[in-house]
Each structure stands twice: as structure tokens, then as C-alpha cells.
């Protein structure tokens, strides 16, 4: 199965992708995590991505697509993937279709997680993460030990782009564009779920949507 999670910053894509990946065995690929890893390594890609991420802007398509296609080419992506944070626009969606098609795969379902703006700002401002991608919230899902990841024991930190000013810009400018949502709706692959509800209720809706998936192998165009 190849699944795309769409949603504004803070909708819960990363949180839910991690749970779905654990339950289904799908590989979780998050372009934001790939960029943050590149920043940590101090690579050329990381330096470029950092300047955009700090401003709350999208990294240019050519760079992002190249990084994503390279990741899909690894053998561990053959068994199925849940994509988190990619695609952000129709150009990226078409590039993803082409890349999957070259491996004999196609996107089976796109799930849009909807959450109102005021809730997004509260979620991002209270978010704490670990370097291995595990996600917490100071009020909604605190770790058992303050500042320490329950899963891997690493120290938690707040993302640079979760500063109040950047959060507002991301929430205003990084909602999934209408033509991207339409791209999947036209193919009959779109589900929308209400992401404002409790974690486990959102997970239940997501798992229900995935149960109706029948693998698709044709190219959409
Ligand atoms: P990325 O890391 O993808 O960030 P994002 O899309 O802005 O999404 P977030 O990770 O902020 O939020 P999320 O939806 O995963 O929510 P989460 O589960 O953490 O991208 C970062 C940057 O990288 C971009 O700005 C851009 O520069 C670049 N980039 C990445 N992909 C790109 C691309 N394809 N093209 C170009 N540039 C790209 O949850 C948020 C908080 O809410 C957490 O604290 C969580 O505990 C809490 N929470 C979650 N669910 C619930 C719930 N149901 N109830 C209460 N609290 C909840």
C-alpha cells in the first residue's frame, strides 16, 4: 500500500504516520525529517533546506523531489510507504506518481487531516520532539519523564520552526493547496478526516480508511 497523508502543519500527520507505520508495517517517509537529518549532518542539502525551513517556507521542488525519489529507490520502500509532508503541490504529486510507477506501484489513497487554524498554533507551540522523530505535546501528550523521549530515551527539543512567528507563517501558507486536494479527489482516492478529535479517534478513522484500500497499479494520467 502507498498512502499519502495531507494536512496543514500541526494536523497530526507525523503522529499518526508513526502509529500507522507501527500497526501496518508501512515505511514512514517524512520529507521534514529527511531535511532535519540533513541539517544535523551539516550536509550541503541541509544548509540549503535550513534557510527555507527557518523562514517557514517550502524548500524548492527540484531539491525536494530529488531527495524523495532517492529515498523511494531504497529496497525498504518496496513493501509500501506512508508519505508524510510530501507532496505539497501538484508538481510534487506528479513526480511521486512517476517515481512509484517506475517501480510498478501507485498511490492507493490520500488522506486529508483537517484541523482549524487556532488549534494548529496551539499544537505547534507546545510540541516537543526527539532526534529520532518521536513527537510529544507539553499538554496533550507529555512524555513520562520531563524532557526525555519515552521510546528511545533521547533528549527532547523544540523545533526551530515552531517559534511563534514561524508557526503563524507556516499555518497561513502551508495548507494543502486546493488543486492538490482535487488531484486526488478526481482520481477517487481522497478521504478527509476530522483531525481535531482525540489521538486515538483520529487513528481509528485513519485505519478504517485504509481498510477500504485495494492496491492500485496504474498511472493516474
Ligand atoms: P514538516 O516536518 O513536514 O512539517 P509540517 O508539514 O509543517 O508538519 P508538522 O511536522 O509541523 O506537523 P504534523 O502534521 O506532522 O503534526 P504532528 O504530528 O507533529 O516540514 C517542515 C519544513 O520542511 C517545511 O516547513 C518545509 O520548509 C520543509 N519541507 C518538508 N516537506 C517539504 C516538501 N514536500 N516540499 C517542500 N518543503 C518541504 O503534531 C503536532 C503537535 O500536535 C504535536 O505536539 C502532537 O503531539 C500534537 N497532536 C497531534 N495530534 C493531536 C490530537 N489529535 N490532539 C491533540 N494534539 C495532537
Coordinates of N, CA and C and ligand atoms in Angstrom, one line a residue:
X1 N 0.8 -1.2 0.0 CA 0.0 0.0 0.0 C 0.9 1.3 0.0
X2 N 0.5 2.2 -0.8 CA 1.2 3.5 -0.8 C 0.2 4.6 -0.5
X3 N 0.4 5.3 0.7 CA -0.5 6.2 1.2 C 0.1 7.6 1.4
X4 N -0.7 8.6 1.1 CA -0.2 10.0 1.3 C -1.0 10.6 2.4
X5 N -0.4 11.2 3.3 CA -1.1 12.0 4.4 C -1.0 13.5 4.0
X6 N -2.1 14.1 3.9 CA -2.1 15.6 3.6 C -2.7 16.3 4.8
X7 N -2.2 17.5 5.0 CA -2.8 18.3 6.1 C -1.9 19.5 6.4
X8 N -2.4 20.5 7.1 CA -1.6 21.7 7.4 C -0.6 21.3 8.5
X9 N 0.4 22.2 8.7 CA 1.4 22.0 9.8 C 0.7 21.8 11.1
X10 N 1.0 20.8 11.8 CA 0.4 20.6 13.1 C -0.9 19.7 13.1
X11 N -1.3 19.3 11.9 CA -2.5 18.5 11.8 C -2.4 17.1 12.5
X12 N -1.2 16.7 12.7 CA -1.0 15.3 13.3 C -0.5 14.3 12.3
X13 N 0.0 14.7 11.2 CA 0.5 13.8 10.2 C 1.6 12.9 10.7
X14 N 2.6 13.5 11.3 CA 3.7 12.8 11.9 C 3.3 11.8 13.0
X15 N 2.5 12.3 13.9 CA 2.0 11.5 15.0 C 1.3 10.3 14.5
X16 N 0.3 10.5 13.5 CA -0.5 9.4 13.0 C 0.3 8.5 12.1
X17 N 1.2 9.0 11.3 CA 2.0 8.2 10.4 C 2.9 7.2 11.2
X18 N 3.4 7.7 12.4 CA 4.2 6.8 13.2 C 3.4 5.6 13.8
X19 N 2.1 5.9 14.2 CA 1.2 4.8 14.7 C 0.8 3.9 13.6
X20 N 0.5 4.4 12.4 CA 0.0 3.6 11.3 C 1.2 2.7 10.8
X21 N 2.4 3.3 10.8 CA 3.5 2.5 10.4 C 3.8 1.4 11.3
X22 N 3.7 1.6 12.7 CA 3.8 0.5 13.6 C 2.8 -0.6 13.4
X23 N 1.5 -0.2 13.2 CA 0.5 -1.2 13.1 C 0.4 -1.9 11.8
X24 N 0.9 -1.3 10.7 CA 0.8 -1.9 9.3 C 2.1 -2.4 8.7
X25 N 3.2 -1.9 9.3 CA 4.5 -2.2 8.7 C 4.8 -1.3 7.5
X26 N 4.0 -0.4 7.2 CA 4.3 0.5 6.1 C 5.5 1.4 6.5
X27 N 6.4 1.7 5.6 CA 7.6 2.5 5.9 C 7.1 4.0 6.0
X28 N 7.5 4.7 7.0 CA 7.1 6.1 7.2 C 8.2 7.0 6.6
X29 N 7.9 7.7 5.5 CA 8.8 8.6 4.9 C 8.3 10.0 5.1
X30 N 9.0 10.9 5.9 CA 8.6 12.3 6.2 C 9.7 13.2 5.6
X31 N 9.3 14.0 4.6 CA 10.4 14.9 4.0 C 10.9 15.8 5.0
X32 N 10.1 16.3 6.0 CA 10.6 17.2 7.0 C 11.7 16.5 7.8
X33 N 11.5 15.2 8.2 CA 12.5 14.5 8.9 C 13.8 14.3 8.1
X34 N 13.6 14.1 6.8 CA 14.8 13.9 5.9 C 15.6 15.2 5.9
X35 N 14.9 16.3 5.8 CA 15.6 17.6 5.8 C 16.3 17.9 7.2
X36 N 15.6 17.6 8.3 CA 16.2 17.8 9.6 C 17.4 17.0 9.8
X37 N 17.4 15.7 9.3 CA 18.6 14.9 9.4 C 19.7 15.5 8.6
X38 N 19.4 16.0 7.4 CA 20.5 16.6 6.6 C 21.0 17.8 7.3
X39 N 20.2 18.6 8.0 CA 20.7 19.8 8.7 C 21.6 19.3 9.8
X40 N 21.2 18.2 10.6 CA 22.0 17.7 11.7 C 23.4 17.2 11.2
X41 N 23.4 16.6 10.0 CA 24.7 16.1 9.4 C 25.5 17.2 8.9
X42 N 25.0 18.4 8.7 CA 25.7 19.5 8.2 C 26.0 19.4 6.7
X43 N 25.2 18.7 5.9 CA 25.4 18.5 4.5 C 25.0 19.7 3.7
X44 N 25.4 19.7 2.4 CA 25.0 20.8 1.5 C 23.5 20.9 1.5
X45 N 22.8 19.8 1.3 CA 21.4 19.8 1.3 C 20.8 20.4 2.6
X46 N 21.4 20.0 3.7 CA 20.9 20.5 5.0 C 21.0 22.1 5.1
X47 N 22.2 22.6 4.6 CA 22.4 24.0 4.6 C 21.3 24.8 3.8
X48 N 21.1 24.2 2.6 CA 20.1 24.8 1.8 C 18.7 24.8 2.4
X49 N 18.3 23.6 2.9 CA 17.0 23.4 3.4 C 16.8 24.3 4.7
X50 N 17.8 24.4 5.5 CA 17.7 25.1 6.7 C 17.2 26.6 6.5
X51 N 17.7 27.2 5.4 CA 17.4 28.6 5.2 C 15.9 28.7 4.9
X52 N 15.3 27.8 4.2 CA 13.9 27.8 3.9 C 13.1 27.4 5.1
X53 N 13.5 26.4 5.8 CA 12.7 25.9 7.0 C 12.6 27.0 8.0
X54 N 13.7 27.7 8.3 CA 13.7 28.7 9.3 C 12.8 29.9 9.0
X55 N 12.6 30.1 7.7 CA 11.6 31.2 7.3 C 10.2 30.6 7.2
X56 N 10.0 29.3 7.4 CA 8.7 28.7 7.3 C 8.2 28.6 5.9
X57 N 9.2 28.5 5.0 CA 8.8 28.4 3.5 C 9.2 27.0 3.1
X58 N 8.5 26.6 1.9 CA 8.8 25.3 1.4 C 10.2 25.3 0.7
X59 N 10.9 24.2 0.8 CA 12.1 24.0 0.1 C 11.8 23.8 -1.4
X60 N 12.6 24.4 -2.4 CA 12.3 24.3 -3.8 C 12.0 22.8 -4.2
X61 N 11.0 22.7 -5.2 CA 10.6 21.4 -5.6 C 11.7 20.5 -6.2
X62 N 12.6 21.1 -7.0 CA 13.6 20.2 -7.6 C 14.5 19.5 -6.5
X63 N 14.8 20.2 -5.5 CA 15.7 19.7 -4.4 C 14.8 18.6 -3.6
X64 N 13.6 19.0 -3.3 CA 12.8 18.1 -2.5 C 12.5 16.8 -3.3
X65 N 12.1 16.9 -4.5 CA 11.7 15.8 -5.3 C 13.0 14.8 -5.5
X66 N 14.1 15.4 -5.7 CA 15.3 14.6 -5.9 C 15.6 13.8 -4.6
X67 N 15.4 14.4 -3.5 CA 15.7 13.7 -2.2 C 14.7 12.6 -2.0
X68 N 13.4 12.9 -2.3 CA 12.3 11.9 -2.1 C 12.5 10.7 -3.0
X69 N 12.8 11.0 -4.3 CA 12.9 9.9 -5.3 C 14.1 9.0 -4.8
X70 N 15.2 9.6 -4.4 CA 16.3 8.9 -3.9 C 15.9 7.9 -2.8
X71 N 15.1 8.4 -1.9 CA 14.7 7.6 -0.7 C 13.8 6.5 -1.1
X72 N 12.9 6.7 -2.1 CA 12.0 5.7 -2.6 C 12.7 4.6 -3.3
X73 N 13.9 4.9 -3.9 CA 14.7 3.9 -4.6 C 15.3 2.8 -3.6
X74 N 15.3 3.1 -2.3 CA 15.9 2.1 -1.4 C 14.9 0.9 -1.3
X75 N 15.5 -0.3 -1.2 CA 14.6 -1.5 -1.2 C 13.6 -1.5 -0.1
X76 N 13.8 -0.9 1.0 CA 12.8 -1.0 2.1 C 11.5 -0.2 1.7
X77 N 11.5 0.5 0.6 CA 10.3 1.2 0.3 C 9.4 0.3 -0.6
X78 N 9.9 -0.8 -1.0 CA 9.1 -1.7 -1.9 C 7.9 -2.3 -1.3
X79 N 7.9 -2.4 0.1 CA 6.8 -3.1 0.8 C 5.6 -2.2 1.0
X80 N 5.8 -0.9 0.7 CA 4.7 0.0 1.0 C 5.1 1.2 1.8
X81 N 4.6 2.4 1.6 CA 5.0 3.6 2.3 C 3.9 4.4 2.7
X82 N 4.0 5.1 3.9 CA 3.1 6.2 4.2 C 3.9 7.5 4.1
X83 N 3.5 8.3 3.2 CA 4.2 9.6 3.0 C 3.6 10.7 3.8
X84 N 4.5 11.4 4.5 CA 4.1 12.4 5.5 C 4.8 13.7 5.1
X85 N 4.1 14.7 4.6 CA 4.7 16.0 4.3 C 5.1 16.1 2.8
X86 N 4.8 15.1 2.1 CA 5.0 15.0 0.6 C 3.9 14.3 0.0
X87 N 3.3 14.8 -1.1 CA 3.6 16.0 -1.8 C 2.9 17.2 -1.2
X88 N 3.5 18.4 -1.5 CA 2.9 19.7 -1.1 C 2.2 20.4 -2.2
X89 N 2.4 20.0 -3.4 CA 1.7 20.6 -4.6 C 1.6 19.6 -5.7
X90 N 1.0 20.0 -6.8 CA 0.7 19.1 -7.9 C 2.0 18.6 -8.6
X91 N 2.9 19.5 -8.7 CA 4.2 19.1 -9.3 C 4.8 18.0 -8.5
X92 N 4.8 18.1 -7.2 CA 5.4 17.0 -6.4 C 4.6 15.7 -6.5
X93 N 3.2 15.9 -6.6 CA 2.3 14.7 -6.7 C 2.6 14.0 -7.9
X94 N 2.8 14.7 -9.0 CA 3.1 14.0 -10.3 C 4.4 13.4 -10.3
X95 N 5.4 14.0 -9.7 CA 6.7 13.4 -9.6 C 6.7 12.1 -8.8
X96 N 5.9 12.1 -7.7 CA 5.7 10.9 -6.9 C 5.1 9.8 -7.7
X97 N 4.0 10.1 -8.4 CA 3.4 9.1 -9.3 C 4.4 8.5 -10.2
X98 N 5.2 9.4 -10.9 CA 6.1 8.9 -11.9 C 7.2 7.9 -11.2
X99 N 7.6 8.4 -10.0 CA 8.7 7.6 -9.3 C 8.1 6.2 -8.9
X100 N 6.9 6.2 -8.4 CA 6.3 5.0 -7.9 C 6.0 4.1 -9.1
X101 N 5.5 4.7 -10.2 CA 5.2 3.9 -11.4 C 6.4 3.2 -12.0
X102 N 7.6 3.8 -11.9 CA 8.8 3.2 -12.4 C 9.1 1.9 -11.5
X103 N 8.5 1.8 -10.4 CA 8.7 0.6 -9.5 C 7.5 -0.3 -9.6
X104 N 6.5 0.0 -10.5 CA 5.3 -0.8 -10.6 C 4.3 -0.6 -9.5
X105 N 4.4 0.6 -8.9 CA 3.4 1.0 -7.8 C 2.6 2.2 -8.1
X106 N 1.7 2.6 -7.3 CA 0.9 3.8 -7.4 C 0.3 4.2 -6.1
X107 N 0.0 5.5 -5.9 CA -0.7 5.9 -4.7 C -2.0 5.2 -4.6
X108 N -2.3 4.6 -3.5 CA -3.6 4.0 -3.3 C -4.7 4.9 -2.7
X109 N -4.2 5.7 -1.7 CA -5.1 6.6 -1.0 C -4.4 7.9 -0.5
X110 N -5.1 9.0 -0.6 CA -4.6 10.2 0.0 C -5.6 10.6 1.1
X111 N -5.1 10.8 2.3 CA -5.9 11.1 3.5 C -5.6 12.5 4.0
X112 N -6.6 13.4 3.9 CA -6.5 14.8 4.3 C -7.0 14.9 5.8
X113 N -6.1 15.3 6.6 CA -6.4 15.5 8.0 C -6.7 17.0 8.2
X114 N -7.9 17.3 8.6 CA -8.3 18.7 8.7 C -8.4 19.1 10.2
X115 N -7.8 20.3 10.5 CA -7.8 20.9 11.8 C -7.9 22.4 11.7
X116 N -8.7 23.1 12.5 CA -8.8 24.6 12.4 C -7.5 25.3 12.8
X117 N -7.3 26.5 12.2 CA -6.0 27.2 12.5 C -5.6 27.4 13.9
X118 N -6.6 27.8 14.8 CA -6.3 28.2 16.1 C -5.7 27.0 16.9
X119 N -6.3 25.8 16.6 CA -5.8 24.6 17.2 C -4.4 24.2 16.7
X120 N -4.1 24.5 15.4 CA -2.8 24.2 14.9 C -1.7 25.0 15.6
X121 N -2.0 26.3 15.8 CA -1.0 27.1 16.5 C -0.7 26.6 17.9
X122 N -1.7 26.2 18.6 CA -1.6 25.7 20.0 C -0.8 24.4 20.0
X123 N -1.0 23.6 19.0 CA -0.3 22.3 18.9 C 1.2 22.5 18.6
X124 N 1.5 23.4 17.6 CA 2.9 23.5 17.3 C 3.7 24.2 18.3
X125 N 3.0 25.2 19.0 CA 3.7 25.9 20.1 C 4.1 25.0 21.3
X126 N 3.3 23.9 21.5 CA 3.5 23.0 22.6 C 4.2 21.8 22.2
X127 N 4.7 21.7 21.0 CA 5.3 20.4 20.5 C 6.7 20.2 21.0
X128 N 7.1 19.0 21.4 CA 8.4 18.6 21.7 C 8.7 17.4 20.9
X129 N 9.9 17.3 20.4 CA 10.3 16.1 19.6 C 11.6 15.6 20.0
X130 N 11.9 14.3 19.6 CA 13.2 13.8 19.8 C 14.0 13.7 18.5
X131 N 15.3 13.5 18.5 CA 16.0 13.5 17.2 C 15.6 12.3 16.3
X132 N 14.9 11.3 16.9 CA 14.5 10.1 16.1 C 13.1 10.2 15.6
X133 N 12.5 11.4 15.8 CA 11.2 11.7 15.1 C 10.0 11.4 16.0
X134 N 10.2 11.0 17.3 CA 9.0 10.8 18.2 C 8.5 12.1 18.7
X135 N 7.2 12.2 18.7 CA 6.5 13.5 18.9 C 5.7 13.6 20.2
X136 N 5.8 14.7 20.9 CA 5.1 14.9 22.2 C 4.4 16.2 22.2
X137 N 3.5 16.5 23.1 CA 3.0 17.8 23.3 C 3.0 18.1 24.8
X138 N 3.4 19.3 25.2 CA 3.5 19.6 26.6 C 2.2 19.3 27.4
X139 N 1.1 19.5 26.8 CA -0.2 19.3 27.5 C -0.9 18.1 27.0
X140 N -1.0 17.9 25.7 CA -1.8 16.8 25.1 C -1.2 15.4 25.2
X141 N 0.1 15.3 25.1 CA 0.7 14.0 25.2 C 2.2 14.2 25.7
X142 N 2.3 14.5 27.0 CA 3.6 14.8 27.6 C 4.4 13.4 27.8
X143 N 5.7 13.5 27.7 CA 6.5 12.3 28.0 C 6.3 11.9 29.5
X144 N 6.7 10.6 29.8 CA 6.6 10.2 31.2 C 7.6 11.0 32.1
X145 N 8.8 11.1 31.5 CA 9.9 11.9 32.2 C 10.1 13.2 31.5
X146 N 10.1 14.3 32.2 CA 10.2 15.6 31.6 C 11.4 15.7 30.7
X147 N 11.2 16.1 29.4 CA 12.3 16.3 28.6 C 13.0 15.1 28.0
X148 N 12.5 13.9 28.2 CA 13.1 12.7 27.8 C 12.1 11.8 26.9
X149 N 12.6 11.3 25.8 CA 11.7 10.5 24.9 C 11.4 9.2 25.6
X150 N 10.1 8.8 25.7 CA 9.7 7.5 26.3 C 10.2 6.4 25.5
X151 N 10.4 6.5 24.2 CA 10.7 5.4 23.3 C 12.2 5.1 23.2
X152 N 12.9 6.2 23.0 CA 14.4 6.0 22.8 C 15.3 6.6 23.8
X153 N 14.7 7.3 24.8 CA 15.5 7.9 25.9 C 16.3 9.2 25.5
X154 N 16.1 9.6 24.2 CA 16.8 10.8 23.8 C 16.2 12.1 24.4
X155 N 17.0 13.1 24.4 CA 16.6 14.4 24.9 C 15.6 15.1 24.0
X156 N 14.5 15.6 24.5 CA 13.5 16.3 23.6 C 13.9 17.7 23.4
X157 N 13.5 18.3 22.3 CA 13.8 19.7 22.0 C 12.6 20.3 21.2
X158 N 12.6 21.6 21.1 CA 11.5 22.3 20.3 C 12.1 22.6 18.9
X159 N 11.4 22.3 17.9 CA 11.9 22.6 16.5 C 12.1 24.1 16.3
X160 N 13.1 24.5 15.6 CA 13.3 25.9 15.3 C 12.1 26.6 14.6
X161 N 11.5 25.8 13.7 CA 10.3 26.4 13.0 C 9.0 26.3 13.8
X162 N 9.1 26.0 15.1 CA 7.9 26.0 16.0 C 7.9 27.3 16.8
X163 N 8.8 28.3 16.5 CA 8.7 29.6 17.2 C 7.5 30.3 16.7
X164 N 6.9 31.1 17.6 CA 5.6 31.7 17.3 C 5.4 32.3 16.0
X165 N 6.4 33.1 15.6 CA 6.3 33.9 14.3 C 6.3 32.9 13.1
X166 N 7.2 31.9 13.2 CA 7.3 31.0 12.0 C 6.1 30.1 12.0
X167 N 5.6 29.7 13.1 CA 4.4 28.9 13.2 C 3.2 29.6 12.5
X168 N 3.0 30.9 12.7 CA 1.9 31.6 12.1 C 2.1 31.6 10.6
X169 N 3.3 31.8 10.1 CA 3.5 31.9 8.7 C 3.3 30.5 8.1
X170 N 3.7 29.5 8.7 CA 3.6 28.1 8.2 C 2.1 27.8 8.1
X171 N 1.3 28.1 9.2 CA -0.1 27.8 9.2 C -0.8 28.6 8.1
X172 N -0.4 29.8 7.9 CA -1.1 30.6 6.9 C -0.8 30.2 5.4
X173 N 0.5 29.7 5.2 CA 0.9 29.5 3.8 C 1.1 28.0 3.4
X174 N 1.0 27.1 4.4 CA 1.4 25.7 4.0 C 0.2 24.8 4.1
X175 N -1.1 25.3 4.1 CA -2.2 24.4 4.0 C -2.1 23.7 2.6
X176 N -2.6 22.4 2.5 CA -2.5 21.8 1.2 C -3.3 22.6 0.2
X177 N -2.7 23.0 -0.9 CA -3.5 23.8 -1.9 C -4.7 23.0 -2.5
X178 N -5.7 23.8 -2.9 CA -7.0 23.1 -3.4 C -6.7 22.2 -4.6
X179 N -5.8 22.7 -5.5 CA -5.6 21.8 -6.7 C -4.9 20.5 -6.4
X180 N -4.1 20.5 -5.3 CA -3.5 19.2 -4.8 C -4.6 18.3 -4.3
X181 N -5.5 18.8 -3.5 CA -6.6 18.0 -2.9 C -7.4 17.5 -4.1
X182 N -7.7 18.4 -5.0 CA -8.5 18.0 -6.2 C -7.8 16.9 -7.0
X183 N -6.5 16.9 -7.1 CA -5.7 16.0 -7.8 C -6.1 14.5 -7.4
X184 N -6.2 14.4 -6.1 CA -6.5 13.0 -5.5 C -8.0 12.8 -5.6
X185 N -8.8 13.8 -5.4 CA -10.3 13.7 -5.4 C -10.7 13.2 -6.8
X186 N -10.2 13.8 -7.8 CA -10.5 13.4 -9.2 C -10.3 12.0 -9.5
X187 N -9.2 11.4 -8.8 CA -8.9 10.0 -9.1 C -9.7 9.1 -8.1
X188 N -10.6 9.7 -7.3 CA -11.4 8.9 -6.4 C -10.6 8.3 -5.3
X189 N -9.4 8.9 -4.9 CA -8.5 8.4 -3.9 C -8.5 9.2 -2.6
X190 N -9.4 10.2 -2.5 CA -9.3 11.1 -1.4 C -10.3 10.8 -0.2
X191 N -9.7 10.7 1.0 CA -10.6 10.7 2.2 C -10.2 11.9 3.0
X192 N -11.2 12.5 3.7 CA -11.0 13.6 4.6 C -11.4 13.2 6.0
X193 N -10.5 13.4 7.0 CA -10.9 13.0 8.3 C -10.7 14.2 9.2
X194 N -11.5 14.3 10.3 CA -11.5 15.4 11.2 C -10.4 15.1 12.2
X195 N -9.3 15.9 12.1 CA -8.1 15.7 12.9 C -8.2 16.4 14.3
X196 N -9.3 17.1 14.6 CA -9.4 17.9 15.8 C -9.7 16.9 17.0
X197 N -10.2 15.7 16.7 CA -10.6 14.8 17.8 C -9.4 14.2 18.5
X198 N -9.6 13.4 19.5 CA -8.5 12.8 20.3 C -7.7 11.9 19.4
X199 N -6.4 11.8 19.8 CA -5.4 11.0 19.0 C -6.0 9.6 18.6
X200 N -6.6 8.9 19.6 CA -7.0 7.5 19.2 C -8.2 7.5 18.3
X201 N -9.0 8.5 18.4 CA -10.2 8.6 17.5 C -9.7 8.9 16.0
X202 N -8.7 9.8 15.9 CA -8.2 10.1 14.6 C -7.6 8.8 14.0
X203 N -6.8 8.1 14.9 CA -6.2 6.8 14.4 C -7.2 5.9 13.9
X204 N -8.3 5.8 14.7 CA -9.4 4.8 14.3 C -9.9 5.1 12.9
X205 N -10.2 6.4 12.6 CA -10.7 6.9 11.3 C -9.7 6.5 10.2
X206 N -8.4 6.8 10.5 CA -7.4 6.5 9.5 C -7.3 5.0 9.2
X207 N -7.3 4.2 10.2 CA -7.2 2.8 10.0 C -8.5 2.3 9.2
X208 N -9.6 2.9 9.5 CA -10.9 2.5 8.8 C -10.7 2.8 7.3
X209 N -10.2 4.0 7.0 CA -10.0 4.5 5.6 C -9.0 3.5 4.9
X210 N -8.0 3.0 5.6 CA -7.0 2.2 5.0 C -7.6 0.8 4.7
X211 N -8.6 0.4 5.6 CA -9.2 -1.0 5.3 C -9.9 -1.1 4.0
X212 N -10.3 0.1 3.5 CA -11.1 0.0 2.2 C -10.2 0.1 1.0
X213 N -8.9 0.1 1.2 CA -8.0 0.3 0.1 C -7.8 -1.0 -0.7
X214 N -7.9 -0.9 -2.0 CA -7.5 -2.0 -2.8 C -6.3 -1.5 -3.7
X215 N -5.2 -2.2 -3.6 CA -4.0 -1.7 -4.2 C -4.2 -1.4 -5.7
X216 N -3.6 -0.2 -6.1 CA -3.8 0.3 -7.4 C -2.4 0.3 -8.1
X217 N -2.3 -0.1 -9.4 CA -1.0 -0.2 -10.0 C -0.9 0.7 -11.2
X218 N -2.0 1.3 -11.7 CA -2.0 2.1 -12.9 C -1.5 3.5 -12.6
X219 N -0.9 4.2 -13.6 CA -0.5 5.6 -13.5 C -1.8 6.4 -13.7
X220 N -1.9 7.5 -12.9 CA -3.2 8.3 -12.9 C -3.4 9.1 -14.2
X221 N -2.3 9.4 -14.9 CA -2.5 10.3 -16.1 C -2.6 9.5 -17.4
Ligands
LIG1 P1 7.4 19.1 8.1 O1 8.2 18.5 9.2 O2 6.7 18.2 7.2 O3 6.3 20.0 8.9 P2 4.7 20.2 8.6 O4 4.1 19.7 7.4 O5 4.7 21.7 8.8 O6 4.1 19.4 9.6 P3 4.4 19.3 11.1 O7 5.5 18.2 11.3 O8 4.7 20.6 11.7 O9 3.1 18.8 11.8 P4 2.3 17.4 11.7 O10 1.1 17.5 10.9 O11 3.3 16.2 11.4 O12 1.9 17.3 13.2 P5 2.4 16.5 14.5 O13 2.0 15.0 14.3 O14 3.9 16.8 14.7 O15 8.1 20.2 7.3 C1 9.0 21.1 7.9 C2 9.6 22.0 6.8 O16 10.4 21.2 5.9 C3 8.6 22.8 5.9 O17 8.2 24.0 6.5 C4 9.4 23.0 4.7 O18 10.3 24.0 4.8 C5 10.2 21.7 4.6 N1 9.5 20.6 3.8 C6 9.0 19.4 4.3 N2 8.4 18.7 3.3 C7 8.5 19.5 2.2 C8 8.1 19.4 0.8 N3 7.4 18.3 0.4 N4 8.3 20.4 -0.1 C9 9.0 21.5 0.3 N5 9.4 21.7 1.6 C10 9.2 20.7 2.5 O19 1.6 17.1 15.6 C11 1.8 18.4 16.1 C12 1.5 18.6 17.6 O20 0.2 18.3 17.9 C13 2.3 17.5 18.4 O21 2.8 18.2 19.6 C14 1.3 16.4 18.7 O22 1.6 15.8 19.9 C15 0.0 17.2 18.8 N6 -1.1 16.5 18.3 C16 -1.2 15.6 17.2 N7 -2.4 15.1 17.1 C17 -3.2 15.6 18.1 C18 -4.5 15.4 18.5 N8 -5.3 14.6 17.8 N9 -4.9 16.0 19.6 C19 -4.1 16.9 20.3 N10 -2.8 17.1 20.0 C20 -2.3 16.4 18.9

